[in-house]
Coordinates of C-alpha atoms in Angstrom, one line a residue:
Chain S
M1 CA -15.1 -8.9 -33.4
T2 CA -17.0 -6.3 -35.4
A3 CA -15.7 -3.6 -33.2
H4 CA -12.3 -3.7 -35.0
A5 CA -13.4 -4.7 -38.5
T6 CA -13.2 -1.2 -39.9
D7 CA -11.0 0.3 -37.2
R8 CA -8.7 3.0 -38.5
S9 CA -7.8 4.7 -35.3
G10 CA -5.0 2.4 -34.1
T11 CA -7.0 0.5 -31.5
A12 CA -5.8 -2.7 -33.0
D13 CA -2.4 -2.2 -31.2
G14 CA -4.2 -0.9 -28.2
T15 CA -6.3 -4.0 -28.1
A16 CA -3.3 -6.4 -28.3
E17 CA -1.9 -4.6 -25.3
A18 CA -5.3 -4.5 -23.7
R19 CA -5.7 -8.3 -24.2
A20 CA -2.5 -8.9 -22.3
L21 CA -3.4 -6.6 -19.5
A22 CA -7.0 -8.0 -19.3
R23 CA -5.5 -11.5 -18.4
E24 CA -5.2 -10.1 -14.9
W25 CA -8.9 -10.7 -14.5
T26 CA -9.1 -14.2 -13.0
A27 CA -12.9 -13.8 -13.3
P28 CA -14.6 -11.3 -15.5
P29 CA -16.0 -8.3 -13.6
T30 CA -19.5 -9.0 -15.0
T31 CA -19.3 -12.2 -12.8
S32 CA -17.0 -11.3 -10.0
L33 CA -18.9 -8.0 -9.2
R34 CA -22.4 -9.1 -9.9
W35 CA -24.7 -9.1 -6.9
T36 CA -25.9 -12.5 -5.6
P37 CA -29.2 -12.0 -4.0
G38 CA -29.0 -13.2 -0.4
A39 CA -25.3 -12.3 -0.1
R40 CA -24.3 -10.0 2.8
L41 CA -23.3 -6.5 1.9
T42 CA -21.3 -6.3 5.1
G43 CA -19.3 -9.3 3.9
I44 CA -17.8 -7.3 1.1
D45 CA -14.4 -5.9 1.8
P46 CA -14.3 -2.3 0.4
R47 CA -10.6 -2.6 -0.1
S48 CA -10.8 -5.8 -2.1
T49 CA -10.5 -6.1 -5.9
P50 CA -12.7 -9.1 -6.8
G51 CA -11.4 -11.0 -9.8
W52 CA -8.5 -8.6 -10.4
E53 CA -4.9 -9.5 -9.9
G54 CA -3.2 -6.7 -11.8
G55 CA -2.7 -4.2 -9.1
K56 CA -3.0 -0.4 -9.4
A57 CA -0.5 0.0 -12.2
G58 CA -2.1 -2.8 -14.3
A59 CA -5.6 -1.3 -13.6
T60 CA -4.6 2.2 -14.8
A61 CA -2.9 0.8 -17.8
L62 CA -5.9 -1.3 -18.8
V63 CA -8.3 1.6 -18.5
A64 CA -6.1 3.5 -20.8
A65 CA -5.6 0.6 -23.2
H66 CA -9.3 0.0 -23.4
A67 CA -10.2 3.7 -23.9
P68 CA -9.9 3.7 -27.7
E69 CA -12.3 0.7 -28.0
L70 CA -14.7 2.2 -25.4
S71 CA -14.6 5.4 -27.4
E72 CA -15.1 3.7 -30.8
L73 CA -18.0 1.6 -29.5
Q74 CA -19.7 4.7 -28.1
E75 CA -19.3 6.3 -31.5
R76 CA -20.9 3.3 -33.2
L77 CA -23.8 3.4 -30.8
F78 CA -24.2 7.1 -31.5
A79 CA -24.1 6.4 -35.2
E80 CA -26.7 3.7 -34.9
G81 CA -29.0 6.1 -32.9
R82 CA -28.6 8.7 -35.6
S83 CA -29.5 6.2 -38.2
G84 CA -32.8 5.1 -36.8
G85 CA -31.6 2.6 -34.1
S86 CA -33.4 2.6 -30.8
R87 CA -30.6 1.2 -28.5
S88 CA -28.9 3.2 -25.8
M89 CA -27.0 2.6 -22.6
L90 CA -27.7 3.7 -19.0
L91 CA -25.1 3.7 -16.3
V92 CA -26.7 4.1 -12.8
L93 CA -24.2 5.1 -10.1
Q94 CA -25.2 4.7 -6.4
G95 CA -22.9 5.1 -3.4
L96 CA -22.7 6.9 -0.1
D97 CA -21.1 10.3 0.1
T98 CA -17.4 10.3 -1.0
A99 CA -17.8 6.9 -2.6
G100 CA -16.4 8.3 -5.8
K101 CA -19.3 8.7 -8.2
G102 CA -18.0 12.0 -9.5
G103 CA -14.6 10.5 -10.1
I104 CA -16.1 7.7 -12.1
V105 CA -17.8 10.2 -14.3
R106 CA -14.8 12.4 -14.7
H107 CA -12.3 9.6 -15.4
V108 CA -14.3 6.9 -17.0
V109 CA -17.2 8.6 -18.7
G110 CA -14.7 11.3 -19.6
L111 CA -13.0 8.8 -21.9
V112 CA -15.8 9.0 -24.5
D113 CA -17.1 11.8 -26.7
P114 CA -19.2 14.3 -24.6
Q115 CA -21.5 14.6 -27.5
G116 CA -22.8 11.1 -26.9
V117 CA -23.3 11.4 -23.1
M118 CA -26.4 12.5 -21.3
H119 CA -25.3 13.0 -17.7
R120 CA -27.7 13.8 -14.9
S121 CA -27.1 14.2 -11.2
F122 CA -30.1 13.7 -9.0
G123 CA -30.2 15.8 -5.8
V124 CA -33.1 16.8 -3.6
P125 CA -36.2 17.0 -5.9
T126 CA -37.2 20.5 -6.9
A127 CA -40.7 21.8 -6.2
E128 CA -41.7 20.9 -9.8
E129 CA -40.3 17.4 -9.5
K130 CA -42.0 16.9 -6.1
A131 CA -45.3 17.7 -7.8
H132 CA -44.9 14.5 -9.9
G133 CA -44.2 10.9 -9.0
Y134 CA -40.6 10.1 -8.3
L135 CA -40.1 8.4 -11.6
W136 CA -41.1 11.5 -13.6
R137 CA -37.7 13.2 -13.5
I138 CA -36.1 9.8 -14.1
R139 CA -38.1 9.2 -17.3
N140 CA -37.3 12.7 -18.5
A141 CA -33.6 12.0 -18.1
L142 CA -33.5 8.6 -19.9
P143 CA -30.9 8.5 -22.7
R144 CA -32.2 9.1 -26.2
P145 CA -31.3 6.4 -28.8
G146 CA -27.6 6.2 -29.4
Y147 CA -26.6 7.9 -26.1
I148 CA -24.9 6.8 -23.0
G149 CA -27.0 8.1 -20.1
V150 CA -25.3 8.5 -16.7
F151 CA -27.2 8.8 -13.5
D152 CA -25.3 10.1 -10.5
R153 CA -27.8 8.9 -7.9
S154 CA -31.1 7.8 -9.4
H155 CA -34.7 6.6 -8.6
Y156 CA -33.0 4.4 -6.0
E157 CA -32.7 7.3 -3.7
Q158 CA -36.4 6.6 -3.1
V159 CA -35.5 3.4 -1.2
L160 CA -32.3 4.9 0.3
V161 CA -32.5 8.4 1.7
V162 CA -36.3 8.5 1.6
R163 CA -36.5 5.3 3.6
V164 CA -33.7 6.0 6.0
E165 CA -34.9 9.6 6.7
G166 CA -38.5 8.4 7.0
L167 CA -39.7 10.8 4.3
E168 CA -42.3 8.2 3.3
P169 CA -44.2 5.7 5.3
R170 CA -42.9 2.2 5.0
A171 CA -45.9 0.9 2.9
E172 CA -45.0 3.5 0.3
W173 CA -41.3 2.9 -0.1
E174 CA -41.8 -0.9 0.2
A175 CA -43.9 -0.7 -3.0
H176 CA -41.0 1.0 -4.9
Y177 CA -38.9 -2.1 -5.3
D178 CA -41.4 -3.8 -7.6
E179 CA -42.2 -0.5 -9.3
M180 CA -38.6 0.0 -10.1
N181 CA -38.2 -3.5 -11.5
A182 CA -41.2 -3.0 -13.7
F183 CA -39.9 0.4 -14.8
E184 CA -36.5 -1.0 -15.6
A185 CA -38.0 -3.9 -17.5
E186 CA -39.9 -1.5 -19.6
V187 CA -36.8 0.7 -20.2
A188 CA -34.7 -2.4 -21.1
A189 CA -37.4 -3.6 -23.5
S190 CA -37.3 -0.3 -25.3
G191 CA -33.7 -0.9 -26.1
T192 CA -31.8 0.6 -23.2
R193 CA -29.1 -1.5 -21.7
I194 CA -29.0 -0.8 -17.9
V195 CA -25.7 -1.1 -16.0
K196 CA -26.2 -0.6 -12.3
V197 CA -23.3 0.0 -10.0
A198 CA -23.2 0.4 -6.3
L199 CA -19.9 1.7 -5.0
V200 CA -19.0 0.5 -1.5
I201 CA -16.6 2.3 0.8
S202 CA -15.6 1.6 4.3
R203 CA -16.5 3.8 7.3
D204 CA -12.8 4.6 7.7
E205 CA -12.2 5.5 4.1
Q206 CA -15.3 7.8 4.2
K207 CA -13.9 9.5 7.3
A208 CA -10.6 10.0 5.6
R209 CA -12.2 11.5 2.5
L210 CA -14.4 13.8 4.5
A211 CA -11.4 14.9 6.5
E212 CA -9.6 15.7 3.3
R213 CA -12.5 17.8 2.1
L214 CA -12.3 19.8 5.4
E215 CA -8.5 20.1 5.2
R216 CA -8.3 21.4 1.7
P217 CA -9.8 24.8 0.8
D218 CA -10.2 23.6 -2.8
K219 CA -12.4 20.8 -1.5
H220 CA -14.6 22.8 0.9
W221 CA -17.3 23.2 -1.8
K222 CA -17.8 19.4 -1.9
Y223 CA -18.4 19.2 1.8
N224 CA -21.9 19.4 3.3
P225 CA -22.5 19.3 7.1
G226 CA -25.4 17.0 6.3
D227 CA -22.8 14.4 5.2
I228 CA -22.1 13.8 8.9
D229 CA -25.8 13.3 9.7
T230 CA -25.9 10.7 7.0
R231 CA -22.7 9.1 8.3
L232 CA -24.3 8.7 11.7
R233 CA -27.0 6.6 10.1
W234 CA -24.4 4.3 8.5
D235 CA -26.0 1.0 9.6
D236 CA -29.5 2.2 8.4
Y237 CA -28.0 2.9 5.0
V238 CA -26.3 -0.4 4.8
A239 CA -29.6 -2.1 5.6
A240 CA -31.3 0.0 2.9
Y241 CA -28.6 -0.9 0.4
Q242 CA -28.9 -4.6 1.3
D243 CA -32.6 -4.6 0.6
M244 CA -32.2 -2.6 -2.6
L245 CA -29.6 -5.0 -3.9
D246 CA -31.6 -8.1 -2.9
R247 CA -34.9 -6.8 -4.3
T248 CA -33.9 -5.0 -7.5
S249 CA -31.1 -7.0 -8.9
T250 CA -32.9 -8.5 -11.9
E251 CA -31.9 -10.5 -15.0
V252 CA -32.4 -7.4 -17.3
A253 CA -30.8 -5.0 -14.8
P254 CA -28.5 -6.7 -12.3
W255 CA -26.6 -4.7 -9.7
H256 CA -22.8 -4.8 -9.6
V257 CA -21.2 -4.1 -6.3
V258 CA -17.9 -2.4 -6.7
P259 CA -15.5 -2.1 -3.7
A260 CA -14.4 1.5 -3.9
D261 CA -11.8 2.2 -1.2
R262 CA -9.3 2.0 -4.0
K263 CA -10.4 4.5 -6.5
W264 CA -8.3 2.9 -9.2
F265 CA -10.2 -0.3 -8.9
A266 CA -13.6 1.3 -8.9
R267 CA -12.6 3.1 -12.1
L268 CA -11.3 0.0 -13.7
A269 CA -14.4 -2.0 -12.8
V270 CA -16.9 0.6 -14.1
S271 CA -14.8 1.1 -17.3
E272 CA -14.8 -2.7 -17.9
L273 CA -18.6 -3.1 -17.1
L274 CA -19.4 -0.3 -19.6
L275 CA -17.1 -1.9 -22.2
D276 CA -18.7 -5.3 -21.7
A277 CA -22.1 -3.8 -22.1
L278 CA -21.1 -1.9 -25.3
R279 CA -19.5 -5.1 -26.7
S280 CA -22.7 -7.0 -26.1
F281 CA -24.5 -4.7 -28.5
D282 CA -22.3 -6.2 -31.3
L283 CA -22.2 -2.8 -33.0
G284 CA -21.4 -2.4 -36.6
W285 CA -21.5 0.8 -38.6
P286 CA -24.9 1.8 -40.1
E287 CA -25.5 1.0 -43.7
A288 CA -25.7 4.0 -46.0
D289 CA -29.3 4.9 -46.7
F290 CA -28.3 6.7 -49.9
D291 CA -26.6 5.6 -53.1
V292 CA -22.9 6.0 -52.3
E293 CA -21.8 5.9 -56.0
A294 CA -24.4 8.4 -57.1
E295 CA -23.4 10.7 -54.2
K296 CA -19.8 10.5 -55.3
R297 CA -20.7 11.6 -58.7
R298 CA -22.9 14.4 -57.4
L299 CA -20.0 15.6 -55.2
A300 CA -17.5 15.3 -58.0
A301 CA -19.7 17.6 -60.1
T302 CA -19.5 20.4 -57.5
Chain A
M1 CA -2.8 34.1 -10.9
T2 CA -5.4 32.7 -8.6
A3 CA -5.9 29.7 -10.8
H4 CA -2.7 28.2 -9.4
A5 CA -2.8 29.5 -5.9
T6 CA -4.0 26.3 -4.4
D7 CA -3.1 24.0 -7.3
R8 CA -2.4 20.5 -6.1
S9 CA -2.7 18.6 -9.4
G10 CA 0.6 19.3 -10.9
T11 CA -0.5 22.0 -13.3
A12 CA 2.3 24.2 -12.1
D13 CA 4.8 22.2 -14.2
G14 CA 2.4 22.0 -17.0
T15 CA 2.0 25.7 -16.9
A16 CA 5.8 26.3 -17.1
E17 CA 5.8 24.1 -20.3
A18 CA 2.6 25.8 -21.5
R19 CA 4.1 29.3 -21.0
A20 CA 7.0 28.3 -23.3
L21 CA 4.8 26.8 -25.9
A22 CA 2.4 29.8 -25.8
R23 CA 5.2 32.1 -26.9
E24 CA 4.4 30.9 -30.4
W25 CA 1.4 33.2 -30.3
T26 CA 2.7 36.4 -31.9
A27 CA -0.7 37.9 -31.2
P28 CA -3.2 36.5 -28.7
P29 CA -6.0 34.5 -30.4
T30 CA -8.6 36.8 -28.7
T31 CA -7.1 39.5 -30.9
S32 CA -5.9 37.7 -34.0
L33 CA -9.2 35.8 -34.5
R34 CA -11.7 38.4 -33.4
W35 CA -13.9 39.6 -36.1
T36 CA -13.5 43.1 -37.3
P37 CA -16.9 44.3 -38.6
G38 CA -16.5 45.4 -42.2
A39 CA -13.7 42.9 -42.9
R40 CA -14.3 40.5 -45.8
L41 CA -14.9 36.9 -44.9
T42 CA -13.6 35.8 -48.3
G43 CA -10.4 37.5 -47.4
I44 CA -9.7 35.0 -44.7
D45 CA -7.5 32.0 -45.8
P46 CA -9.0 28.9 -44.3
R47 CA -5.5 27.3 -44.2
S48 CA -4.0 30.2 -42.3
T49 CA -3.1 30.2 -38.6
P50 CA -3.5 33.8 -37.6
G51 CA -1.2 34.7 -34.8
W52 CA 0.3 31.2 -34.4
E53 CA 3.8 30.4 -35.4
G54 CA 4.2 27.1 -33.5
G55 CA 3.1 24.7 -36.3
K56 CA 1.1 21.5 -35.8
A57 CA 3.4 19.9 -33.2
G58 CA 3.5 23.0 -31.1
A59 CA -0.3 23.3 -31.3
T60 CA -1.0 19.8 -30.2
A61 CA 1.5 20.2 -27.4
L62 CA 0.0 23.4 -26.2
V63 CA -3.5 22.0 -26.1
A64 CA -2.2 19.1 -24.0
A65 CA -0.2 21.4 -21.8
H66 CA -3.1 23.8 -21.1
A67 CA -5.6 20.9 -20.5
P68 CA -4.9 20.7 -16.7
E69 CA -5.5 24.4 -16.3
L70 CA -8.6 24.3 -18.5
S71 CA -9.9 21.4 -16.4
E72 CA -9.1 23.0 -13.1
L73 CA -10.8 26.3 -14.1
Q74 CA -13.9 24.4 -15.2
E75 CA -14.0 22.8 -11.8
R76 CA -13.7 26.1 -10.1
L77 CA -16.5 27.5 -12.2
F78 CA -18.6 24.4 -11.3
A79 CA -17.7 24.8 -7.6
E80 CA -18.8 28.5 -7.8
G81 CA -22.1 27.5 -9.4
R82 CA -22.7 24.9 -6.6
S83 CA -22.0 27.6 -4.0
G84 CA -24.6 30.2 -5.1
G85 CA -22.6 31.8 -8.0
S86 CA -24.5 32.8 -11.1
R87 CA -21.7 32.7 -13.7
S88 CA -21.4 30.3 -16.6
M89 CA -19.9 29.9 -20.0
L90 CA -21.4 29.4 -23.4
L91 CA -19.5 28.3 -26.4
V92 CA -21.4 28.8 -29.6
L93 CA -20.0 26.8 -32.6
Q94 CA -21.1 27.7 -36.1
G95 CA -19.6 26.4 -39.4
L96 CA -20.6 24.8 -42.6
D97 CA -20.9 21.0 -42.9
T98 CA -17.6 19.2 -42.2
A99 CA -16.1 22.4 -40.7
G100 CA -15.2 20.4 -37.6
K101 CA -17.7 21.4 -34.9
G102 CA -18.0 17.8 -33.7
G103 CA -14.2 17.4 -33.5
I104 CA -13.9 20.5 -31.4
V105 CA -16.4 19.1 -28.9
R106 CA -14.7 15.7 -28.8
H107 CA -11.2 17.0 -28.6
V108 CA -11.5 20.3 -26.8
V109 CA -14.6 20.2 -24.7
G110 CA -13.7 16.5 -24.0
L111 CA -10.7 17.8 -22.0
V112 CA -12.9 18.9 -19.1
D113 CA -15.2 17.0 -16.7
P114 CA -18.4 15.9 -18.5
Q115 CA -20.3 16.6 -15.3
G116 CA -19.8 20.3 -15.9
V117 CA -20.8 20.4 -19.6
M118 CA -24.2 21.0 -21.0
H119 CA -23.9 20.1 -24.7
R120 CA -26.7 20.7 -27.2
S121 CA -26.8 20.1 -30.9
F122 CA -29.4 22.1 -32.8
G123 CA -30.8 20.4 -35.9
V124 CA -34.1 21.0 -37.8
P125 CA -36.6 22.2 -35.1
T126 CA -39.1 19.6 -33.9
A127 CA -42.8 20.2 -34.1
E128 CA -42.9 21.3 -30.5
E129 CA -39.9 23.7 -31.1
K130 CA -41.6 25.1 -34.2
A131 CA -44.7 25.9 -32.2
H132 CA -42.5 28.4 -30.2
G133 CA -40.3 31.3 -31.3
Y134 CA -36.8 30.3 -32.5
L135 CA -35.2 31.5 -29.2
W136 CA -37.4 29.2 -27.1
R137 CA -35.3 26.1 -27.5
I138 CA -32.2 28.2 -27.2
R139 CA -33.3 29.6 -23.8
N140 CA -34.1 26.1 -22.6
A141 CA -30.6 24.9 -23.4
L142 CA -28.7 27.8 -21.7
P143 CA -26.1 26.6 -19.2
R144 CA -27.1 26.6 -15.6
P145 CA -24.7 28.5 -13.2
G146 CA -21.3 26.9 -13.0
Y147 CA -21.7 25.0 -16.3
I148 CA -20.0 25.3 -19.7
G149 CA -22.7 25.2 -22.3
V150 CA -21.8 24.1 -25.8
F151 CA -24.0 24.9 -28.8
D152 CA -23.3 22.9 -31.9
R153 CA -25.2 25.2 -34.2
S154 CA -27.4 27.7 -32.5
H155 CA -30.0 30.5 -32.9
Y156 CA -27.7 31.7 -35.7
E157 CA -29.2 29.1 -38.0
Q158 CA -32.1 31.5 -38.1
V159 CA -30.0 33.9 -40.2
L160 CA -28.1 31.2 -42.1
V161 CA -30.1 28.1 -43.3
V162 CA -33.4 29.9 -42.7
R163 CA -32.3 32.9 -44.8
V164 CA -30.5 30.9 -47.5
E165 CA -33.3 28.4 -48.0
G166 CA -35.9 31.1 -47.9
L167 CA -37.8 29.6 -45.0
E168 CA -38.8 33.1 -43.8
P169 CA -39.4 36.3 -45.7
R170 CA -36.6 38.7 -45.6
A171 CA -38.3 41.1 -43.3
E172 CA -38.5 38.4 -40.6
W173 CA -34.9 37.2 -40.7
E174 CA -33.6 40.7 -41.1
A175 CA -35.2 41.4 -37.6
H176 CA -33.3 38.5 -36.0
Y177 CA -29.9 40.2 -35.9
D178 CA -31.1 42.9 -33.5
E179 CA -33.1 40.3 -31.5
M180 CA -30.1 38.1 -31.1
N181 CA -27.9 41.0 -30.0
A182 CA -30.6 41.9 -27.4
F183 CA -30.9 38.3 -26.3
E184 CA -27.2 37.8 -25.9
A185 CA -26.9 41.1 -24.0
E186 CA -29.5 39.8 -21.6
V187 CA -27.8 36.4 -21.3
A188 CA -24.4 38.0 -20.7
A189 CA -25.9 40.4 -18.1
S190 CA -27.2 37.3 -16.2
G191 CA -23.6 36.1 -15.8
T192 CA -23.0 33.9 -18.9
R193 CA -19.8 34.6 -20.8
I194 CA -20.5 34.0 -24.5
V195 CA -17.7 32.8 -26.7
K196 CA -18.8 32.7 -30.4
V197 CA -16.7 30.8 -32.9
A198 CA -17.3 30.6 -36.6
L199 CA -15.2 27.8 -38.3
V200 CA -14.2 28.6 -41.8
I201 CA -13.2 25.9 -44.3
S202 CA -12.4 26.2 -48.0
R203 CA -14.6 24.7 -50.7
D204 CA -11.8 22.3 -51.6
E205 CA -11.4 21.1 -48.1
Q206 CA -15.1 20.5 -47.7
K207 CA -15.1 18.5 -50.9
A208 CA -12.2 16.4 -49.6
R209 CA -14.0 15.8 -46.3
L210 CA -17.3 14.9 -47.9
A211 CA -15.4 12.6 -50.2
E212 CA -13.8 10.9 -47.2
R213 CA -17.3 10.4 -45.7
L214 CA -18.4 8.7 -48.9
E215 CA -15.2 6.6 -49.2
R216 CA -15.2 5.2 -45.6
P217 CA -18.1 2.9 -44.5
D218 CA -17.5 4.0 -40.9
K219 CA -18.2 7.6 -41.9
H220 CA -21.3 7.0 -44.1
W221 CA -23.6 7.8 -41.1
K222 CA -22.1 11.3 -41.0
Y223 CA -23.0 11.9 -44.7
N224 CA -26.3 13.5 -45.7
P225 CA -27.2 14.0 -49.4
G226 CA -28.6 17.4 -48.4
D227 CA -25.0 18.4 -47.7
I228 CA -24.4 18.6 -51.5
D229 CA -27.5 20.9 -51.9
T230 CA -26.1 23.1 -49.2
R231 CA -22.7 23.1 -50.9
L232 CA -24.3 24.2 -54.1
R233 CA -25.4 27.4 -52.3
W234 CA -21.9 28.1 -51.1
D235 CA -21.8 31.8 -52.1
D236 CA -25.2 32.4 -50.5
Y237 CA -23.9 30.9 -47.2
V238 CA -20.8 33.0 -47.4
A239 CA -23.0 36.1 -47.8
A240 CA -25.2 35.0 -44.9
Y241 CA -22.1 34.4 -42.7
Q242 CA -20.7 37.8 -43.7
D243 CA -23.8 39.6 -42.5
M244 CA -24.1 37.5 -39.4
L245 CA -20.5 38.4 -38.4
D246 CA -21.0 42.1 -39.3
R247 CA -24.3 42.5 -37.5
T248 CA -23.9 40.3 -34.4
S249 CA -20.3 40.8 -33.3
T250 CA -20.9 42.9 -30.2
E251 CA -18.8 44.0 -27.3
V252 CA -20.3 41.5 -24.9
A253 CA -20.4 38.6 -27.5
P254 CA -17.9 39.1 -30.3
W255 CA -17.4 36.6 -33.0
H256 CA -14.1 34.8 -33.5
V257 CA -13.4 33.5 -37.0
V258 CA -11.3 30.4 -36.9
P259 CA -9.7 29.1 -40.1
A260 CA -10.4 25.4 -40.0
D261 CA -8.8 23.7 -42.9
R262 CA -6.2 22.6 -40.4
K263 CA -8.1 20.8 -37.7
W264 CA -5.2 21.1 -35.3
F265 CA -5.3 24.9 -35.5
A266 CA -9.0 25.1 -35.0
R267 CA -8.8 22.9 -31.9
L268 CA -5.9 25.0 -30.5
A269 CA -7.8 28.2 -31.2
V270 CA -11.0 27.1 -29.5
S271 CA -9.1 25.6 -26.6
E272 CA -7.3 28.9 -26.1
L273 CA -10.4 31.1 -26.5
L274 CA -12.1 29.0 -23.8
L275 CA -9.1 29.1 -21.5
D276 CA -8.9 32.9 -21.9
A277 CA -12.6 33.3 -21.1
L278 CA -12.3 31.1 -18.0
R279 CA -9.2 33.0 -16.9
S280 CA -11.1 36.2 -17.2
F281 CA -13.5 35.0 -14.5
D282 CA -10.6 35.1 -12.1
L283 CA -12.0 32.1 -10.3
G284 CA -11.0 31.2 -6.7
W285 CA -12.4 28.4 -4.7
P286 CA -15.7 29.1 -2.8
E287 CA -15.4 30.0 0.8
A288 CA -16.8 27.4 3.2
D289 CA -20.3 28.3 4.3
F290 CA -19.9 26.3 7.5
D291 CA -17.6 26.3 10.4
V292 CA -14.6 24.2 9.3
E293 CA -13.2 23.6 12.7
A294 CA -16.5 22.7 14.2
E295 CA -17.1 20.2 11.4
K296 CA -13.7 18.7 11.9
R297 CA -14.7 18.0 15.6
R298 CA -18.0 16.6 14.5
L299 CA -16.3 14.3 12.0
A300 CA -13.7 13.2 14.6
A301 CA -16.5 12.2 16.9
T302 CA -18.0 9.8 14.4

């Protein structure tokens, strides 16, 4: 694999260990977590670990063992972007409140060089954003060549909160599914590999996590009374997620549904999906666009 | 110290270890590295470790031991920003090619949650940027409340490369020192704590690092033939740095000069300067702006 051809950072050992740990995948996460249109979202157990037999300890160990490769591939992607390449990566994270989107960013995205990450969290649109179409702020936040973009929530809010809260008439949000597919096809064609992840938690787990935010003064800032209002519309959100998954899981940008009651599994799953996507780029190091020997002589003369 | 009052992440132990390791500072880095206007930049040994007696092993250990506190204080700052606070942090990194700015971002800034970091690298201005004053793109990249902004190069390029390469007449760049001081005073008054770091390497170390970039195919992408041209103007750059330090090291935004031939020292120094700045905010956790008990009852009813 090219990823290790010029490796000098010791990932070769890490990879041997990683290969052993990765055998606990009985089916690769790209398969076991990929959404099958027509499947029932309510049929997914948020405490399950599809395809993974390695337990919590194995999961934590594999995330750590794959971190050097993840980090090196990110650097190769960045190097390619700096050398005229057009490819980039976009991780789209969706999930109900407390599903663990922030933890994924901290613990998985945090494994790679922050210089190569363009992170954007999408909240209620600002006045300026509202003055444009809903894809305007999304386009503005797309990763530049060589970068890993991370969307904490995304354009999909337009068929989730907007739909459930009735912020647009049905005819409008109904049109968004096709618009988003067209948009993502265009983004993918321009060189951006899109990895879409929907984190799924149970009602009970959400209750426990909200309770913890209320219990601990150092978590109060993460709590919003509106979270309860959203929680009361649980079934409406499940229906909206079901349609989103069915109607926007495409060949170029499929959804992955990640059971997230066990944070360690969600982090493993996203880490592995990112790694798979980076590996699929088959990244080398850019060729020098200068005469290496001539530059060595110039340097020696200084 | 408030930083540990509600600590639940195990930093208390880390801090005990950190306190022991930190005794190897014979003078705090905020003092030992702070620029004294009138000092001679050429009098600073790039291999020295001012104030630090702990060697490489101690430095690496202290960076790791302080990481949990750095990370927690960043989260408190972020929480404050999300709760209406106006404070933020700005790390300005300057240094000649190969001085290690990127390594600082990767290894020091990489210790905190990427969600709370706004990183920006300033290269040659784009056409749009050139159509505005040089501070326009700088203002646009300032950290929002709660964030740690990181500038890899900055407005100071306007008195470094612009001066040395003669891209502006003297009267113009001469005016920038006062403009920058006024700009930074305004930024500081708005709640942004500015930490300015100039990394200083020796000519020999730069030569060795450039040679390594030419030697290793996985580093070719970091090499630019223009680096040699810059290197040939070494003394001009030293003079420009000297004036920059003398004329823009102010009370609200002093310069710290960090000897950077030893990467482990530079990383320790910047990590400690950031930590000191975050500690000086005396960050608590935001008060709940809702009725905690009432919310507990609402949640229980769901």
